[in-house]
């Protein structure tokens, strides 16, 4: 037991031991609902270090565990070597580097074997806005000009180029209620990749076939 404690508190195992404590505390917070296991996925790209699509928190946790175990084993073996001074320091640094290399290789291998369980999410696309309701931000929308504000699935907003089909624009001149002006609500129903704009049409929430909420807070089709 004393040999294990001496190795765990010795260099370089103590470095990875401290990191292991942080990892354990993080996953306890995740279990308690106080942290999100995907907290760092948007800031760091696991693919740049060969970890594929495995979440960065899982990759780093495995890296720390393997590195700690490797450094602990190396430190125990190092204590059996009758070396002192500079030679012992060089051997300790070699154990540190070897533990990191072993951990990186192990996690990379595991990520390759289990990447099927972590499917890659498709990158965001402008086509994701098709079918969404927007708000016109220019004075009007024609077949050649117009901008609108639209909200994405994560709640962020973006200003996109919109156009109204020539026939629809002509009809809008005949029917005032179909004119798209600043503040009007429109529906993005198609995306033109060549022109990089969305086709938009007037949208009336009253025509939405979905359930309508009454003042009592329940949809009409739930009131019997």
Short mmCIF file of C-alpha atoms in Angstrom, two decimals:
data_model
loop_
_atom_site.label_atom_id
_atom_site.label_comp_id
_atom_site.label_asym_id
_atom_site.label_seq_id
_atom_site.Cartn_x
_atom_site.Cartn_y
_atom_site.Cartn_z
CA UNK A 1 0.00 0.00 0.00
CA UNK A 2 2.81 2.38 0.88
CA UNK A 3 4.51 1.62 -2.43
CA UNK A 4 1.30 2.44 -4.30
CA UNK A 5 0.84 5.75 -2.43
CA UNK A 6 4.46 6.71 -2.99
CA UNK A 7 4.11 6.01 -6.70
CA UNK A 8 0.77 7.84 -6.95
CA UNK A 9 2.18 10.90 -5.20
CA UNK A 10 5.46 10.81 -7.05
CA UNK A 11 6.42 12.45 -10.35
CA UNK A 12 5.03 12.05 -12.99
CA UNK A 13 1.99 10.06 -11.73
CA UNK A 14 0.92 12.90 -9.47
CA UNK A 15 0.33 15.15 -12.50
CA UNK A 16 -2.13 12.77 -14.10
CA UNK A 17 -3.58 11.97 -10.68
CA UNK A 18 -4.59 15.62 -10.26
CA UNK A 19 -6.10 15.60 -13.77
CA UNK A 20 -7.97 12.39 -12.90
CA UNK A 21 -9.54 14.10 -9.87
CA UNK A 22 -10.78 16.91 -12.15
CA UNK A 23 -12.22 14.37 -14.60
CA UNK A 24 -14.04 12.47 -11.83
CA UNK A 25 -15.49 15.72 -10.44
CA UNK A 26 -16.67 16.73 -13.93
CA UNK A 27 -18.53 13.47 -14.52
CA UNK A 28 -20.09 13.68 -11.06
CA UNK A 29 -21.42 17.11 -12.07
CA UNK A 30 -22.74 15.60 -15.31
CA UNK A 31 -24.55 12.88 -13.35
CA UNK A 32 -26.00 15.53 -11.04
CA UNK A 33 -27.22 17.54 -14.03
CA UNK A 34 -25.00 20.52 -13.22
CA UNK A 35 -22.81 20.15 -16.34
CA UNK A 36 -23.23 19.06 -19.94
CA UNK A 37 -21.03 16.28 -21.32
CA UNK A 38 -20.90 18.17 -24.67
CA UNK A 39 -19.79 21.43 -23.04
CA UNK A 40 -16.46 21.61 -24.90
CA UNK A 41 -17.44 20.06 -28.25
CA UNK A 42 -18.04 23.47 -29.86
CA UNK A 43 -14.68 24.86 -28.66
CA UNK A 44 -12.39 21.95 -29.51
CA UNK A 45 -12.29 19.63 -32.50
CA UNK A 46 -11.40 16.02 -31.53
CA UNK A 47 -10.71 15.25 -35.18
CA UNK A 48 -7.59 17.44 -35.15
CA UNK A 49 -5.85 15.06 -32.72
CA UNK A 50 -7.09 11.85 -34.31
CA UNK A 51 -10.03 11.14 -32.01
CA UNK A 52 -12.61 11.14 -34.82
CA UNK A 53 -16.14 12.13 -33.86
CA UNK A 54 -15.93 10.95 -30.23
CA UNK A 55 -17.05 13.79 -27.89
CA UNK A 56 -14.06 15.70 -26.57
CA UNK A 57 -15.06 15.12 -22.93
CA UNK A 58 -15.07 11.35 -23.43
CA UNK A 59 -11.75 11.43 -25.32
CA UNK A 60 -9.99 13.57 -22.71
CA UNK A 61 -11.38 11.47 -19.86
CA UNK A 62 -10.05 8.27 -21.43
CA UNK A 63 -6.75 9.99 -22.18
CA UNK A 64 -6.32 11.02 -18.54
CA UNK A 65 -7.27 7.58 -17.18
CA UNK A 66 -4.86 5.72 -19.48
CA UNK A 67 -2.09 8.25 -18.93
CA UNK A 68 -2.53 8.03 -15.15
CA UNK A 69 -2.43 4.24 -15.18
CA UNK A 70 0.61 4.24 -17.48
CA UNK A 71 2.48 6.82 -15.41
CA UNK A 72 1.61 5.00 -12.17
CA UNK A 73 2.98 1.74 -13.56
CA UNK A 74 6.07 3.53 -14.87
CA UNK A 75 6.65 5.27 -11.55
CA UNK A 76 6.45 1.96 -9.64
CA UNK A 77 9.02 0.46 -12.01
CA UNK A 78 11.14 3.60 -11.75
CA UNK A 79 11.33 3.18 -7.98
CA UNK A 80 12.94 -0.20 -8.56
CA UNK A 81 15.77 1.34 -10.57
CA UNK A 82 18.84 2.31 -8.53
CA UNK A 83 19.22 5.69 -10.15
CA UNK A 84 19.55 9.13 -8.59
CA UNK A 85 20.05 12.73 -9.59
CA UNK A 86 19.92 13.72 -13.22
CA UNK A 87 19.49 10.14 -14.48
CA UNK A 88 16.39 9.65 -12.35
CA UNK A 89 14.94 12.95 -13.57
CA UNK A 90 15.52 11.94 -17.19
CA UNK A 91 13.83 8.58 -16.58
CA UNK A 92 10.85 10.30 -14.90
CA UNK A 93 10.43 12.62 -17.89
CA UNK A 94 10.64 9.58 -20.18
CA UNK A 95 7.83 7.95 -18.18
CA UNK A 96 5.78 11.14 -18.54
CA UNK A 97 6.27 11.28 -22.30
CA UNK A 98 5.70 7.55 -22.69
CA UNK A 99 2.46 7.72 -20.69
CA UNK A 100 1.14 10.51 -22.88
CA UNK A 101 2.07 8.66 -26.06
CA UNK A 102 0.50 5.43 -24.78
CA UNK A 103 -2.69 7.24 -23.79
CA UNK A 104 -2.96 9.07 -27.12
CA UNK A 105 -2.47 5.86 -29.08
CA UNK A 106 -4.96 3.93 -26.95
CA UNK A 107 -7.68 6.57 -27.18
CA UNK A 108 -7.14 6.94 -30.91
CA UNK A 109 -7.49 3.18 -31.36
CA UNK A 110 -10.65 3.06 -29.23
CA UNK A 111 -12.11 6.03 -31.11
CA UNK A 112 -11.51 4.20 -34.40
CA UNK A 113 -13.17 1.03 -33.07
CA UNK A 114 -16.20 2.73 -31.55
CA UNK A 115 -16.73 5.67 -33.90
CA UNK A 116 -19.88 3.96 -35.25
CA UNK A 117 -21.51 4.78 -31.91
CA UNK A 118 -20.79 8.49 -32.35
CA UNK A 119 -22.30 9.39 -35.75
CA UNK A 120 -21.13 12.68 -37.18
CA UNK A 121 -23.71 15.45 -37.20
CA UNK A 122 -24.17 17.13 -40.57
CA UNK A 123 -22.79 20.67 -40.67
CA UNK A 124 -25.31 23.50 -40.54
CA UNK A 125 -26.68 24.49 -43.93
CA UNK A 126 -28.73 27.36 -45.28
CA UNK A 127 -31.23 24.77 -46.42
CA UNK A 128 -32.06 24.24 -42.75
CA UNK A 129 -34.00 27.52 -42.96
CA UNK A 130 -36.39 26.17 -45.60
CA UNK A 131 -39.84 25.81 -44.08
CA UNK A 132 -39.19 28.41 -41.38
CA UNK A 133 -41.10 31.60 -40.80
CA UNK A 134 -39.21 34.87 -41.28
CA UNK A 135 -39.73 38.58 -40.75
CA UNK A 136 -39.10 40.98 -43.63
CA UNK A 137 -36.49 43.63 -42.78
CA UNK A 138 -36.40 45.63 -46.03
CA UNK A 139 -39.02 48.09 -47.23
CA UNK A 140 -40.44 45.46 -49.57
CA UNK A 141 -39.63 42.16 -51.26
CA UNK A 142 -39.57 41.77 -55.01
CA UNK A 143 -38.27 39.26 -57.53
CA UNK A 144 -34.83 40.89 -57.39
CA UNK A 145 -34.44 42.36 -53.89
CA UNK A 146 -35.30 41.68 -50.27
CA UNK A 147 -33.94 40.67 -46.88
CA UNK A 148 -35.54 38.92 -43.93
CA UNK A 149 -34.63 37.79 -40.43
CA UNK A 150 -35.06 34.11 -39.58
CA UNK A 151 -34.40 32.10 -36.41
CA UNK A 152 -32.48 28.81 -36.51
CA UNK A 153 -33.18 25.71 -34.46
CA UNK A 154 -30.75 26.77 -31.71
CA UNK A 155 -32.48 30.14 -31.27
CA UNK A 156 -29.90 32.29 -33.06
CA UNK A 157 -31.07 34.64 -35.82
CA UNK A 158 -29.68 35.47 -39.23
CA UNK A 159 -30.39 37.96 -42.01
CA UNK A 160 -30.94 36.16 -45.31
CA UNK A 161 -31.59 37.27 -48.87
CA UNK A 162 -35.18 36.64 -49.96
CA UNK A 163 -37.06 36.95 -53.24
CA UNK A 164 -40.71 36.77 -54.16
CA UNK A 165 -41.58 34.89 -57.33
CA UNK A 166 -42.44 37.27 -60.23
CA UNK A 167 -45.99 35.94 -60.52
CA UNK A 168 -46.48 36.22 -56.77
CA UNK A 169 -45.10 39.75 -56.79
CA UNK A 170 -47.57 40.70 -59.53
CA UNK A 171 -50.47 39.23 -57.58
CA UNK A 172 -49.29 41.04 -54.48
CA UNK A 173 -49.78 44.33 -56.28
CA UNK A 174 -53.42 43.33 -56.83
CA UNK A 175 -54.00 42.06 -53.30
CA UNK A 176 -52.67 44.37 -50.61
CA UNK A 177 -52.73 41.61 -47.98
CA UNK A 178 -50.10 39.68 -49.94
CA UNK A 179 -47.59 42.53 -50.14
CA UNK A 180 -44.39 41.74 -48.22
CA UNK A 181 -43.13 44.91 -46.54
CA UNK A 182 -40.94 45.61 -43.53
CA UNK A 183 -42.32 43.72 -40.54
CA UNK A 184 -44.38 41.30 -42.63
CA UNK A 185 -44.25 37.59 -41.87
CA UNK A 186 -43.17 35.30 -44.66
CA UNK A 187 -42.48 31.61 -45.20
CA UNK A 188 -39.19 30.44 -46.71
CA UNK A 189 -40.31 27.63 -49.00
CA UNK A 190 -37.26 27.06 -51.24
CA UNK A 191 -33.57 27.93 -51.58
CA UNK A 192 -31.86 29.00 -54.80
CA UNK A 193 -28.24 27.78 -54.58
CA UNK A 194 -27.08 29.67 -57.67
CA UNK A 195 -28.48 33.00 -56.53
CA UNK A 196 -27.92 32.24 -52.81
CA UNK A 197 -31.35 33.47 -51.77
CA UNK A 198 -34.62 32.06 -50.45
CA UNK A 199 -37.98 32.14 -52.16
CA UNK A 200 -40.51 33.60 -49.77
CA UNK A 201 -44.29 33.83 -49.72
CA UNK A 202 -46.71 35.68 -47.41
CA UNK A 203 -47.50 33.71 -44.27
CA UNK A 204 -50.64 33.94 -42.18
CA UNK A 205 -50.56 32.12 -38.83
CA UNK A 206 -54.36 31.80 -39.01
CA UNK A 207 -53.92 29.46 -41.99
CA UNK A 208 -51.52 27.16 -40.12
CA UNK A 209 -53.13 23.69 -40.01
CA UNK A 210 -51.54 22.96 -36.63
CA UNK A 211 -53.48 23.10 -33.32
CA UNK A 212 -54.43 26.62 -32.23
CA UNK A 213 -53.98 27.70 -28.67
CA UNK A 214 -56.93 29.25 -26.84
CA UNK A 215 -56.70 31.69 -23.93
CA UNK A 216 -56.95 28.74 -21.55
CA UNK A 217 -53.61 27.48 -22.91
CA UNK A 218 -54.85 24.24 -24.55
CA UNK A 219 -55.13 23.59 -28.30
CA UNK A 220 -58.64 23.48 -29.71
CA UNK A 221 -58.40 19.80 -30.60
CA UNK A 222 -57.66 18.93 -26.98
CA UNK A 223 -60.80 20.51 -25.58
CA UNK A 224 -63.04 17.70 -26.76
#
